[in-house]
Every structure is written in structure tokens, then in C-alpha cells.
Amino acid sequence: MREDNRKIGKVILWIVLIAVAVIQLFPLIWLVDFSLGSSNEMFTNGLLIIPEKIRWDNYVKAFVDGNFLHYLRNSVLINTLAVVLVVIISIMAAFACQRMKWKMSALVSTLLVMGMMIPIHATLLPNYKIYNMLHLTDTLWALLIPYVAFSMPQGMFLMTGFIQSLPKELEEAAVMDGCGIYRIVFQIVTPLLKPSIATVAIMTFLNNWNEFMMASTYLSTPTWKTLPFSVLEFTGEYSSNYAVQFAVMALTAAPAVIVYIILNKHITKGVAMGAVKG
Amino acid sequence: MKKLYSNKPVILSLVLPGLLVFLFAVLAPICLSVYYGFTDYSGMGEARLIGFDNYANLFHDSAFGRSLKNSLLLAIGFICIQHPLAILVAAVLDKLQGRAEGIFRCIYFIPNVISVAVIAYLWKFIYNPDFGLLNNIAKAFGHPGKINWLSQQNAIWSVLIVLIWHGFGWGMLIYYTGIKNIDPVLYEAASIDGANWWTTFMRITLPMMKPVIQINVTMAIISALKQMETVYLLTNGGPNNSTQFVANYLYQQAFKAFKYGYGNAIGVVFIIICVLATVTLNTIFKDKQEA
């Protein structure tokens, strides 16, 4: 009797897990499936189609006309720069606020972390004005500055927590050996922060990789536009050719999904650490 | 050591980059918003100071009220639908061992790494009345399948479905990590006492997860308030403001309706609401933890 119950339990468990997986994944399978057919084939009553002929040329069009490589290059460049800056700036500030002795350390620390509460989208209007005045629109800075600014509070928060947990003895020994502060920060403390650097890097990447609201507000020429614009600009151009639109969506999603699947374990760990602590 | 660690110029050099970024990208725009919130600036020409007129108008603006109501609705959707499901699935997933556990965890999170731009357009197609996936599923169940999912009545529910679907993996992952952190000794003790799965879940998993649930609920409410991207692309607040959210509304007012001053006033109120909500939720949960 108990054995039977257990078996039924197992079956229910698998049904639940598979049902949720289907719900999460099916729209994406549908997307890839339709992206390989022709637009006429979409008007079917079935859930999926078997394309008469697999149309890779949809993807060729998406790749070329969607400016894929150019936008991908911009995304990689801007996000890498943002991650590096967020990590360096938050380690420096967190160290100064957490370890060094000065009167306003608590105040500055709170101020920098408080940025987490500010809704990004409320700054779209005034920032547009500011960047316009300083002629920063349509430059790399128009994205880099706000991306760094809105990922920094979380980076600062996480780094403060990690630096707090480091033993002070190491630094004391370094001081005895005549190390200056900068060497302590970058050569002694930073290497110990590796796991937290990974967490901050992953959170910063996830926050900014898919961002497009700021990008479409502060940029008007394609010079610095990022990957989401492959999709955003394409839909107008090919408004009636649905299959090609599906292809460009699948293509745009691909880099992040592939990287996620490869680094799945690290990313999962990073998100878990970042979110629970943040 | 003491001297080295209280060297003012060094401290300043370490903190300055962070402070500058904060001043330039967060504080300055907020100050500018406060200023423009008191003007009737349209985006071009002269800005005239009009005192609290914008804020007075905001009180009677039904679209703004609708935006707040939609945020509340979304928060309820997250807390009552997404999170219970996420906790349950996380608990079930935890029971699974080996490769399958990792594969399912990976699948559930995939929608989260896909750009909102793709997600929003994809769901636009899924809701498409002519060849959309959803109407085809309805047809498969014998329904005529001519539903207009983005009509004024249905649109807000369709938007909620997308958002609940998209964020599911994130919530699930955090609950899953929380469950993994529970001391296995507790489960062994329960199993020795002959407790079944459901009792164990209700008596051990849920109570031990309280801090994680509190963090997750806080984040859900805040993200419901801050929602913009998906709505901007999926419905842009329409039809007739029925799916309006605050961030999207202030953007429209400033850049589409040419009420830049009014948009900034909404922005100021928006910031105040977000800060108040964060502080309030944190205080409530802190008190409870101590009690």
C-alpha cells in the first residue's frame, strides 16, 4: 500500500515538473518552429507546423537586415565595460566605507546603496534633457553612465557584505609589510572577492543586457544601439513577413540563451546569491 | 595602520568615482525632475513655473489612478499565483535528484535571460487573433477561437499572464536556493516521525522559508510598481489606458503628449511611492522577524 502511494507520488511529481516545463518552453519552441517556415504556413489550425522546406534564408535576412553583428558587438562592448566599471567602483567604495576610518562612511555607504530604491524609468525624462544639453546623446556614455549607475548600488551592497566577512588579519599583515592602501585593495582584497565579483558581474549583465528603454530614449542613430534593436527596428521593415520576424526574434534571443545554458551552474549560483542578499 | 586607514585623500579617491556616478546619474536627474515638475514645460520653448498645479491635476487623473491599480493587480498576481506555484515547484524539484533536477531548473529560468523586446513581440504573436498560438489552442479544445486577447476588457489579464510567466523562473530559483539551505536534519527527523510530503512541506519547508518569502514578496511588489518594458511594447498602456502603468504613463505624457513638466511631476510622485513602499515593506518584515 505504501509502496503504491509512493509510486503515485512520483508520477504526480513528474507530471507537475513536465507541465511547468512545457508552459515555460513551448512559446519558445513555437517561435523557432514558425521561424523556419514561410509566412503562409502560419495560418494553420495546428499548434506547430512542419515546414514544407526549411527556410534558412529567413535567418540570413534576419542576420543581415537586422544588423545583428553590429548590435551584438555594441551589446558585448557596452556590457563588458559596465561590468568592469561596476566591479571596480563598488570594490573601492565598499572598502573605503567598510574598512577605513572616517566620519561620513556610514552616510556615504547608505547613500550609494539607496540608489536601489529609485525607479530607473523615473530618470528617463530628466536624463534625456541632461544628455542632450551635454551632447552625450548618441554616444557610448549615454548608455554606459546609467547602466553603471543603476547596477552600482547592488554591487556596492554585495561587496560591502563580503568585505565585512573577510578577516582583518590579512590586511594587518600587509600593512606591516609596508603595503599602501591601493595595493591592499587591488592585490590583497580583490582576489579574495572572486565569488562576489562573479555574482556582481552576472547580476549587472542580466540587468543591462536586455535593456532597451534607456537605449531607445538616448540614442537615435544606430551607431551604439544594442541587440534588442534588431527586433525593435525589424518589425517595421518586414511588417508583413512574419516568418522573418520570428527568425530575428529567435536570433536575438540566441546569444543569451546559449551563454546561459553553458554557464548555467555559475549563473544560477550568482543569481541566488545576489537576489537573496540584495 | 590607523594612520594609513584614515588618510583623507586616499579615502576620497576611493569613494569619488562612485559618488560622481551617483550624483550625475541619480541625484541630478531627480533634482531636475523636481524643478520641471513645477513647470508647464512642453518639451520645447519656455518653461513657466506653475507651482503645484501638476500635482493637483495628478489627483484627478484617472489614468494615473488606473496605473496604480494595475500595479496593485500585478503585485497580487505575483503573490497569489506566481509565488505559490514557484514555491511548490521548487519544493518538488528539490525532491528530484541527479541530472533531471539541473535540467528542469535550467529550463524554468530560460525565459528570464531572453530580452523583453523578444518576449513582448513573441506574446503579441501568441495573442494574435488570426494565427496566434492561444486561439489555436482554444480551437483544439473545440472553442471557435476568435478571442481578441488584447481588447479593452481582456488586455490587462493578458499582460498579467505574460509578466507572471516571464518572472516565474526567477522566483522559483530563489525559493529553490532557500529550500536547499534548509538543514537536512530537519527532514530526516520528520521522515523518522512518519510525516508525509505535504505535512513536511507545511510544517518544515514553509516556516523555514519565511525570510526568503519576505524578500521575494518585497521584490515582487517593487517590480510590479516599476513595470514598464513589457507593457510599453505589448500594449503601450492601451486600449484606452486599461493596461497603463506609472512608468509608461509618465513617458507617454512627456514624449507623446508633450507635457514634459507633467511627466516629471508623475516621476517625482513615482520615486516617492517606490521609496515609501521599499521602506515600509522592509520595516514591516524586520519587526516581524524580531517579534
Coordinates of C-alpha atoms in Angstrom, one line a residue:
Chain A
M1 CA 0.0 0.0 0.0
R2 CA 2.7 2.5 1.0
E3 CA 4.8 1.4 -2.0
D4 CA 1.8 2.2 -4.3
N5 CA 1.4 5.6 -2.7
R6 CA 5.0 6.4 -3.3
K7 CA 4.7 5.4 -7.0
I8 CA 1.7 7.6 -7.5
G9 CA 3.5 10.4 -5.7
K10 CA 6.4 10.0 -8.1
V11 CA 4.1 10.1 -11.1
I12 CA 2.4 13.3 -9.9
L13 CA 5.8 14.9 -9.2
W14 CA 6.9 14.2 -12.8
I15 CA 3.7 15.5 -14.3
V16 CA 3.9 18.7 -12.4
L17 CA 7.5 19.3 -13.4
I18 CA 6.9 18.5 -17.0
A19 CA 3.8 20.6 -17.3
V20 CA 5.6 23.6 -15.9
A21 CA 8.5 23.0 -18.3
V22 CA 6.1 22.8 -21.2
I23 CA 4.4 26.1 -20.3
Q24 CA 7.8 27.8 -19.9
L25 CA 9.3 26.5 -23.0
F26 CA 6.5 25.9 -25.5
P27 CA 6.2 29.6 -26.7
L28 CA 9.9 29.5 -27.5
I29 CA 9.6 26.2 -29.4
W30 CA 6.7 27.7 -31.3
L31 CA 8.9 30.7 -32.1
V32 CA 11.7 28.6 -33.5
D33 CA 9.3 26.3 -35.4
F34 CA 7.5 29.1 -37.2
S35 CA 10.7 30.9 -37.9
L36 CA 11.7 28.0 -40.2
G37 CA 8.6 28.1 -42.3
S38 CA 7.1 30.5 -44.7
S39 CA 4.6 33.2 -43.6
N40 CA 1.7 31.5 -45.4
E41 CA 2.2 28.3 -43.4
M42 CA 1.5 30.2 -40.2
F43 CA -2.2 30.4 -40.9
T44 CA -2.9 26.9 -39.7
N45 CA -5.1 25.5 -37.0
G46 CA -2.4 23.2 -35.7
L47 CA -0.2 24.2 -32.8
L48 CA 3.1 23.5 -34.6
I49 CA 3.9 23.3 -38.3
I50 CA 6.2 21.0 -40.2
P51 CA 7.7 23.4 -42.8
E52 CA 7.5 22.1 -46.4
K53 CA 11.0 23.4 -46.9
I54 CA 13.2 24.6 -44.1
R55 CA 13.9 28.2 -44.8
W56 CA 17.3 29.1 -43.5
D57 CA 17.1 32.2 -45.7
N58 CA 14.8 33.7 -43.0
Y59 CA 17.8 33.7 -40.7
V60 CA 20.0 35.1 -43.4
K61 CA 17.7 38.0 -43.8
A62 CA 17.4 38.5 -40.1
F63 CA 21.2 38.4 -39.7
V64 CA 21.9 40.9 -42.4
D65 CA 18.9 43.2 -42.3
G66 CA 18.6 43.1 -38.6
N67 CA 22.2 44.5 -38.3
F68 CA 22.8 41.5 -36.0
L69 CA 26.6 41.6 -35.8
H70 CA 26.8 45.3 -35.3
Y71 CA 24.3 45.4 -32.5
L72 CA 25.8 42.3 -30.9
R73 CA 29.2 43.9 -30.9
N74 CA 27.8 47.0 -29.2
S75 CA 26.0 44.9 -26.6
V76 CA 29.1 42.9 -25.7
L77 CA 31.3 46.0 -25.6
I78 CA 28.9 48.2 -23.5
N79 CA 28.0 45.4 -21.1
T80 CA 31.6 44.3 -20.6
L81 CA 32.6 47.9 -19.9
A82 CA 29.7 48.3 -17.5
V83 CA 30.6 45.1 -15.6
V84 CA 34.2 46.1 -15.2
L85 CA 33.4 49.6 -14.0
V86 CA 30.7 48.5 -11.6
V87 CA 33.0 45.9 -10.1
I88 CA 36.0 48.3 -9.7
I89 CA 33.9 51.2 -8.4
S90 CA 32.0 49.2 -5.9
I91 CA 35.0 47.4 -4.5
M92 CA 36.8 50.7 -4.0
A93 CA 33.8 52.4 -2.4
A94 CA 32.8 49.4 -0.3
F95 CA 36.3 49.1 1.0
A96 CA 36.5 52.8 1.9
C97 CA 33.1 52.7 3.6
Q98 CA 33.5 49.4 5.4
R99 CA 37.2 49.3 6.4
M100 CA 38.6 52.8 6.6
K101 CA 38.0 55.2 9.4
W102 CA 36.2 58.4 8.6
K103 CA 33.2 60.3 9.9
M104 CA 30.8 60.1 6.9
S105 CA 31.5 56.5 6.0
A106 CA 28.0 55.2 7.1
L107 CA 26.2 58.1 5.4
V108 CA 28.0 57.7 2.0
S109 CA 27.5 53.9 2.1
T110 CA 23.8 54.3 2.7
L111 CA 23.5 57.0 0.0
L112 CA 25.2 54.8 -2.6
V113 CA 23.0 51.8 -1.8
M114 CA 19.9 53.8 -1.7
G115 CA 20.0 54.1 -5.4
M116 CA 18.4 50.7 -5.5
M117 CA 15.1 52.2 -4.5
I118 CA 15.0 54.7 -7.3
P119 CA 12.9 53.5 -10.2
I120 CA 15.1 53.7 -13.3
H121 CA 12.3 54.9 -15.6
A122 CA 11.6 58.0 -13.5
T123 CA 15.1 59.3 -14.6
L124 CA 14.4 58.8 -18.3
L125 CA 12.9 62.2 -18.8
P126 CA 15.5 64.4 -16.9
N127 CA 18.4 62.3 -18.1
Y128 CA 17.3 62.8 -21.6
K129 CA 17.4 66.5 -21.0
I130 CA 20.8 66.4 -19.3
Y131 CA 22.5 64.2 -22.0
N132 CA 21.0 66.5 -24.7
M133 CA 22.5 69.5 -23.0
L134 CA 25.9 67.9 -22.7
H135 CA 25.8 66.5 -26.2
L136 CA 26.0 62.9 -24.8
T137 CA 23.0 61.5 -26.7
D138 CA 24.1 59.1 -29.4
T139 CA 27.4 58.4 -27.7
L140 CA 28.6 55.4 -25.7
W141 CA 28.3 57.4 -22.5
A142 CA 24.6 57.8 -22.8
L143 CA 24.3 54.1 -22.1
L144 CA 27.4 53.4 -20.0
I145 CA 26.7 56.0 -17.4
P146 CA 23.2 55.0 -16.5
Y147 CA 24.0 51.2 -16.7
V148 CA 26.8 51.7 -14.3
A149 CA 24.8 54.0 -12.0
F150 CA 21.9 51.6 -11.7
S151 CA 23.9 48.4 -11.2
M152 CA 26.4 50.1 -8.7
P153 CA 24.1 50.2 -5.7
Q154 CA 23.6 46.4 -5.8
G155 CA 27.3 45.9 -6.4
M156 CA 28.1 48.1 -3.5
F157 CA 25.7 46.3 -1.3
L158 CA 27.0 42.9 -2.1
M159 CA 30.7 44.0 -1.9
T160 CA 30.1 45.6 1.5
G161 CA 28.7 42.4 2.8
F162 CA 31.6 40.3 1.5
I163 CA 34.4 42.7 2.6
Q164 CA 32.8 42.7 6.1
S165 CA 33.2 39.0 6.3
L166 CA 36.9 39.0 5.4
P167 CA 39.3 38.5 8.3
K168 CA 41.2 41.7 9.2
E169 CA 44.5 39.9 9.9
L170 CA 45.5 39.7 6.3
E171 CA 45.3 43.4 5.9
E172 CA 47.2 43.9 9.1
A173 CA 50.0 41.7 7.9
A174 CA 50.0 43.6 4.6
V175 CA 50.3 46.9 6.4
M176 CA 53.2 45.5 8.4
D177 CA 54.9 44.6 5.2
G178 CA 54.6 48.2 4.1
C179 CA 51.7 47.9 1.6
G180 CA 49.8 51.0 0.7
I181 CA 46.0 51.2 0.6
Y182 CA 45.7 50.8 -3.2
R183 CA 47.8 47.7 -3.1
I184 CA 45.8 46.3 -0.3
V185 CA 42.5 46.9 -2.2
F186 CA 43.6 45.6 -5.5
Q187 CA 46.2 42.9 -4.7
I188 CA 45.1 41.6 -1.3
V189 CA 41.3 42.1 -1.0
T190 CA 40.2 41.9 -4.7
P191 CA 41.5 38.4 -5.3
L192 CA 39.6 37.2 -2.2
L193 CA 36.4 38.6 -3.5
K194 CA 36.3 36.4 -6.6
P195 CA 32.9 34.7 -5.9
S196 CA 31.3 38.0 -5.2
I197 CA 32.8 39.6 -8.3
A198 CA 31.2 36.8 -10.3
T199 CA 27.9 37.5 -8.6
V200 CA 28.1 41.2 -9.2
A201 CA 29.2 40.6 -12.8
I202 CA 26.3 38.2 -13.5
M203 CA 23.7 40.5 -11.9
T204 CA 25.0 43.5 -13.9
F205 CA 25.0 41.6 -17.1
L206 CA 21.4 40.3 -16.6
N207 CA 20.2 43.8 -15.6
N208 CA 21.7 45.5 -18.7
W209 CA 22.0 43.0 -21.5
N210 CA 18.3 43.2 -22.4
E211 CA 17.8 46.9 -21.6
F212 CA 16.2 49.0 -24.3
M213 CA 14.1 51.7 -22.7
M214 CA 17.1 54.0 -22.0
A215 CA 18.8 53.0 -25.2
S216 CA 15.8 54.0 -27.3
T217 CA 15.4 57.2 -25.4
Y218 CA 19.0 58.4 -25.5
L219 CA 20.0 57.0 -28.9
S220 CA 18.6 57.9 -32.3
T221 CA 21.3 56.7 -34.7
P222 CA 22.3 53.0 -35.0
T223 CA 26.0 53.7 -34.0
W224 CA 25.7 52.5 -30.4
K225 CA 22.3 50.7 -30.4
T226 CA 22.3 47.3 -28.8
L227 CA 20.9 43.9 -29.6
P228 CA 17.2 44.4 -28.7
F229 CA 17.1 46.9 -31.6
S230 CA 17.5 44.0 -34.0
V231 CA 13.9 43.1 -33.1
L232 CA 12.6 46.6 -32.4
E233 CA 13.6 48.1 -35.8
F234 CA 13.0 45.0 -37.8
T235 CA 9.2 44.6 -37.2
G236 CA 8.5 47.8 -39.1
E237 CA 10.6 46.9 -42.1
Y238 CA 9.2 43.4 -42.5
S239 CA 5.7 44.1 -41.1
S240 CA 4.0 41.5 -43.3
N241 CA 6.7 38.9 -43.4
Y242 CA 6.0 37.2 -40.1
A243 CA 8.4 34.2 -40.6
V244 CA 11.4 36.6 -40.9
Q245 CA 10.2 38.5 -37.9
F246 CA 10.2 35.2 -35.9
A247 CA 13.7 34.4 -37.2
V248 CA 15.0 37.8 -36.0
M249 CA 13.5 37.2 -32.6
A250 CA 15.0 33.8 -32.2
L251 CA 18.3 35.1 -33.4
T252 CA 18.3 38.0 -30.9
A253 CA 17.5 35.7 -28.1
A254 CA 20.1 33.1 -29.0
P255 CA 23.3 34.6 -27.6
A256 CA 22.0 35.0 -24.1
V257 CA 20.3 31.6 -24.1
I258 CA 23.4 29.8 -25.4
V259 CA 25.7 31.5 -22.8
Y260 CA 23.1 30.7 -20.1
I261 CA 23.0 27.0 -21.0
I262 CA 26.8 26.8 -21.0
L263 CA 27.3 28.7 -17.7
N264 CA 24.0 27.6 -16.2
K265 CA 25.5 26.4 -12.9
H266 CA 27.5 29.6 -12.3
I267 CA 24.7 31.9 -13.3
T268 CA 22.2 30.0 -11.1
K269 CA 24.6 30.4 -8.2
G270 CA 25.2 34.0 -8.9
V271 CA 21.5 34.9 -9.2
A272 CA 20.7 33.1 -6.0
M273 CA 23.5 34.8 -4.0
G274 CA 22.7 38.2 -5.5
A275 CA 19.0 38.1 -5.1
V276 CA 18.9 36.6 -1.6
K277 CA 21.4 39.1 -0.3
G278 CA 20.1 42.0 -2.3
Chain B
M1 CA 47.7 51.0 10.5
K2 CA 45.4 53.6 11.9
K3 CA 47.1 56.4 10.2
L4 CA 47.1 54.6 6.9
Y5 CA 43.4 53.8 7.2
S6 CA 42.3 57.3 7.9
N7 CA 44.2 59.0 5.2
K8 CA 41.6 61.5 3.8
P9 CA 42.9 62.0 0.3
V10 CA 43.1 58.2 -0.2
I11 CA 39.5 57.7 1.1
L12 CA 38.3 60.4 -1.2
S13 CA 40.0 58.9 -4.2
L14 CA 38.3 55.5 -3.5
V15 CA 34.8 56.9 -3.0
L16 CA 34.8 59.6 -5.6
P17 CA 34.1 57.6 -8.7
G18 CA 31.0 56.0 -7.0
L19 CA 29.8 59.3 -5.7
L20 CA 30.3 61.1 -9.0
V21 CA 28.2 58.4 -10.8
F22 CA 25.5 58.7 -8.2
L23 CA 25.4 62.5 -8.3
F24 CA 25.4 62.7 -12.1
A25 CA 23.1 59.8 -13.0
V26 CA 20.7 59.6 -10.0
L27 CA 20.7 62.7 -7.9
A28 CA 21.0 65.3 -10.6
P29 CA 18.1 63.9 -12.7
I30 CA 15.9 63.7 -9.6
C31 CA 16.6 67.4 -8.8
L32 CA 15.9 68.3 -12.4
S33 CA 12.6 66.4 -12.2
V34 CA 11.6 68.2 -9.1
Y35 CA 12.2 71.5 -10.9
Y36 CA 10.3 70.6 -14.1
G37 CA 7.5 69.1 -12.1
F38 CA 6.7 72.7 -11.0
T39 CA 6.6 73.9 -14.6
D40 CA 4.3 73.7 -17.6
Y41 CA 7.2 72.9 -19.9
S42 CA 6.1 71.1 -23.1
G43 CA 9.5 69.9 -24.2
M44 CA 10.1 72.9 -26.4
G45 CA 10.1 76.7 -25.8
E46 CA 9.9 78.3 -22.4
A47 CA 9.2 76.7 -19.1
R48 CA 6.8 78.6 -16.8
L49 CA 6.6 77.9 -13.1
I50 CA 3.1 77.0 -12.2
G51 CA 3.5 75.8 -8.6
F52 CA 1.7 72.7 -7.5
D53 CA -0.8 72.7 -10.5
N54 CA 0.7 69.5 -11.9
Y55 CA 0.4 67.7 -8.6
A56 CA -3.1 68.9 -8.2
N57 CA -4.0 67.6 -11.6
L58 CA -2.5 64.3 -10.8
F59 CA -5.0 63.7 -8.1
H60 CA -7.9 63.8 -10.6
D61 CA -6.1 62.0 -13.4
S62 CA -8.0 58.7 -13.8
A63 CA -5.2 57.2 -16.0
F64 CA -2.7 57.7 -13.1
G65 CA -5.1 56.0 -10.7
R66 CA -5.6 53.2 -13.2
S67 CA -1.8 52.8 -13.4
L68 CA -1.5 52.4 -9.6
K69 CA -4.5 49.9 -9.6
N70 CA -2.8 47.9 -12.3
S71 CA 0.4 47.7 -10.3
L72 CA -1.6 46.5 -7.3
L73 CA -3.3 43.9 -9.5
L74 CA 0.1 42.7 -10.8
A75 CA 1.5 42.5 -7.3
I76 CA -1.5 40.4 -6.3
G77 CA -1.0 38.2 -9.3
F78 CA 2.7 37.7 -8.4
I79 CA 1.9 37.0 -4.8
C80 CA -1.2 34.8 -5.2
I81 CA -0.4 33.0 -8.4
Q82 CA 3.3 33.1 -9.3
H83 CA 4.8 32.7 -5.9
P84 CA 2.7 29.8 -4.5
L85 CA 3.4 28.0 -7.8
A86 CA 7.1 28.8 -7.6
I87 CA 7.4 27.5 -4.0
L88 CA 5.6 24.3 -4.8
V89 CA 7.6 23.6 -7.9
A90 CA 10.8 24.5 -6.0
A91 CA 9.9 22.0 -3.3
V92 CA 9.1 19.3 -5.8
L93 CA 12.2 20.0 -7.8
D94 CA 14.3 19.6 -4.6
K95 CA 13.0 16.1 -4.2
L96 CA 14.3 15.1 -7.6
Q97 CA 17.8 14.0 -7.7
G98 CA 20.5 13.8 -10.3
R99 CA 20.6 15.2 -13.8
A100 CA 16.9 15.9 -14.2
E101 CA 17.0 18.4 -11.3
G102 CA 19.5 20.5 -13.1
I103 CA 17.8 20.3 -16.5
F104 CA 14.4 21.4 -15.1
R105 CA 16.0 24.2 -13.2
C106 CA 17.7 25.3 -16.3
I107 CA 14.5 25.2 -18.5
Y108 CA 12.5 27.2 -16.0
F109 CA 14.9 30.0 -16.0
I110 CA 15.4 30.3 -19.7
P111 CA 12.6 32.9 -20.3
N112 CA 14.4 35.2 -17.9
V113 CA 17.5 35.6 -20.0
I114 CA 15.6 36.5 -23.1
S115 CA 15.2 40.2 -23.9
V116 CA 11.9 41.8 -23.0
A117 CA 11.8 43.0 -26.6
V118 CA 11.6 39.4 -27.9
I119 CA 9.2 38.3 -25.1
A120 CA 6.8 41.2 -25.8
Y121 CA 6.7 40.7 -29.6
L122 CA 6.5 36.9 -29.2
W123 CA 3.4 37.3 -27.0
K124 CA 1.9 39.8 -29.3
F125 CA 2.0 37.0 -31.9
I126 CA 0.8 34.4 -29.4
Y127 CA -2.3 36.7 -28.8
N128 CA -2.7 37.4 -32.5
P129 CA -6.4 36.8 -33.4
D130 CA -5.6 35.3 -36.8
F131 CA -2.8 32.9 -36.3
G132 CA -1.9 33.2 -32.7
L133 CA -1.0 30.2 -30.6
L134 CA -3.6 30.8 -27.9
N135 CA -6.6 30.9 -30.3
N136 CA -5.2 27.7 -31.9
I137 CA -5.1 26.1 -28.5
A138 CA -8.7 27.2 -27.9
K139 CA -9.7 25.7 -31.3
A140 CA -8.0 22.4 -30.3
F141 CA -10.4 22.3 -27.4
G142 CA -13.4 22.9 -29.7
H143 CA -13.8 26.7 -29.0
P144 CA -14.3 28.9 -32.1
G145 CA -11.0 30.6 -31.2
K146 CA -11.9 34.1 -32.2
I147 CA -11.0 35.7 -28.9
N148 CA -9.4 39.2 -29.0
W149 CA -7.0 38.8 -26.2
L150 CA -5.8 42.4 -26.3
S151 CA -9.3 44.1 -26.2
Q152 CA -10.1 46.6 -23.6
Q153 CA -11.6 44.0 -21.3
N154 CA -9.0 41.3 -21.7
A155 CA -5.8 43.2 -22.2
I156 CA -4.9 43.7 -18.6
W157 CA -5.2 39.9 -17.9
S158 CA -3.2 39.1 -21.0
V159 CA -0.5 41.5 -19.8
L160 CA -0.5 39.9 -16.3
I161 CA -0.2 36.4 -17.8
V162 CA 3.0 37.4 -19.7
L163 CA 4.5 39.0 -16.7
I164 CA 3.7 36.1 -14.4
W165 CA 5.1 33.7 -17.0
H166 CA 8.2 35.7 -17.6
G167 CA 9.2 36.1 -14.0
F168 CA 8.3 32.6 -12.8
G169 CA 11.9 31.2 -13.2
W170 CA 13.4 34.0 -11.2
G171 CA 11.1 33.5 -8.2
M172 CA 11.4 29.7 -8.5
L173 CA 15.2 29.9 -8.4
I174 CA 15.3 32.0 -5.3
Y175 CA 12.8 29.7 -3.4
Y176 CA 14.8 26.7 -4.6
T177 CA 18.0 28.1 -3.2
G178 CA 16.2 28.8 0.0
I179 CA 15.0 25.2 0.3
K180 CA 18.5 23.9 -0.4
N181 CA 19.7 25.9 2.5
I182 CA 17.3 24.2 5.0
D183 CA 19.2 21.9 7.3
P184 CA 18.5 18.3 6.0
V185 CA 18.5 17.0 9.6
L186 CA 15.0 18.6 9.9
Y187 CA 13.7 16.5 7.0
E188 CA 15.3 13.3 8.4
A189 CA 13.6 13.9 11.8
A190 CA 10.3 14.4 10.0
S191 CA 10.7 11.3 8.0
I192 CA 11.5 9.2 11.1
D193 CA 8.4 10.6 12.7
G194 CA 6.5 9.3 9.6
A195 CA 5.4 12.7 8.2
N196 CA 4.3 12.6 4.6
W197 CA 5.4 15.1 1.9
W198 CA 2.6 17.6 2.4
T199 CA 3.0 17.7 6.2
T200 CA 6.7 18.1 5.8
F201 CA 6.2 20.9 3.3
M202 CA 3.7 22.8 5.5
R203 CA 5.5 22.2 8.8
I204 CA 9.1 22.5 7.8
T205 CA 9.7 23.9 4.4
L206 CA 7.3 26.9 4.6
P207 CA 8.2 28.1 8.1
M208 CA 11.9 27.8 7.4
M209 CA 11.5 29.7 4.2
K210 CA 9.9 32.7 5.9
P211 CA 12.8 35.1 5.4
V212 CA 13.2 34.1 1.7
I213 CA 9.5 34.5 1.1
Q214 CA 9.6 38.0 2.7
I215 CA 12.4 39.1 0.4
N216 CA 10.7 37.7 -2.6
V217 CA 7.4 39.3 -1.8
T218 CA 9.1 42.6 -1.3
M219 CA 10.8 42.3 -4.7
A220 CA 7.6 41.3 -6.4
I221 CA 5.7 44.3 -5.1
I222 CA 8.5 46.7 -6.1
S223 CA 8.9 45.2 -9.5
A224 CA 5.1 45.4 -10.0
L225 CA 5.3 49.1 -9.3
K226 CA 8.3 49.6 -11.6
Q227 CA 6.9 47.6 -14.5
M228 CA 7.3 49.3 -17.9
E229 CA 9.2 47.5 -20.7
T230 CA 6.8 44.7 -21.4
V231 CA 3.7 46.9 -21.3
Y232 CA 5.4 49.5 -23.4
L233 CA 5.9 47.1 -26.3
L234 CA 2.9 44.8 -25.8
T235 CA 0.0 47.3 -25.4
N236 CA 1.7 50.7 -24.7
G237 CA -0.9 51.1 -21.9
G238 CA -3.9 50.7 -24.2
P239 CA -6.5 50.2 -25.2
N240 CA -7.8 53.3 -23.5
N241 CA -5.3 53.2 -20.6
S242 CA -6.6 49.9 -19.5
T243 CA -3.1 48.4 -19.2
Q244 CA -1.4 51.6 -18.1
F245 CA 1.5 51.6 -15.6
V246 CA 3.1 54.6 -13.9
A247 CA 6.4 54.5 -15.7
N248 CA 4.8 54.0 -19.1
Y249 CA 2.3 56.8 -18.4
L250 CA 5.0 59.4 -17.4
Y251 CA 6.9 58.5 -20.6
Q252 CA 3.9 59.0 -22.8
Q253 CA 2.9 62.2 -21.1
A254 CA 6.4 63.7 -21.7
F255 CA 7.3 62.4 -25.1
K256 CA 3.9 61.7 -26.8
A257 CA 1.5 64.2 -25.2
F258 CA 4.2 66.9 -25.0
K259 CA 3.6 67.5 -21.3
Y260 CA 7.1 67.2 -20.2
G261 CA 6.5 69.1 -17.0
Y262 CA 3.6 66.9 -16.0
G263 CA 5.6 63.8 -16.9
N264 CA 8.3 64.9 -14.4
A265 CA 5.7 65.6 -11.7
I266 CA 4.5 62.0 -12.2
G267 CA 8.2 60.9 -12.0
V268 CA 8.6 62.7 -8.6
V269 CA 5.5 61.1 -7.2
F270 CA 6.6 57.7 -8.7
I271 CA 10.0 57.9 -6.9
I272 CA 8.3 58.8 -3.6
I273 CA 5.9 55.9 -3.9
C274 CA 8.8 53.4 -4.7
V275 CA 10.9 54.7 -1.8
L276 CA 8.0 54.6 0.6
A277 CA 7.0 51.1 -0.5
T278 CA 10.5 49.7 0.0
V279 CA 11.0 51.3 3.4
T280 CA 7.5 50.3 4.6
L281 CA 7.9 46.7 3.5
N282 CA 11.4 46.4 5.0
T283 CA 10.1 47.8 8.3
I284 CA 7.1 45.5 8.4
F285 CA 9.2 42.5 7.8
K286 CA 12.0 43.5 10.2
D287 CA 9.6 44.0 13.0
K288 CA 8.1 40.6 12.4
Q289 CA 11.4 38.9 12.3
E290 CA 12.3 40.3 15.7
A291 CA 8.9 39.6 17.3

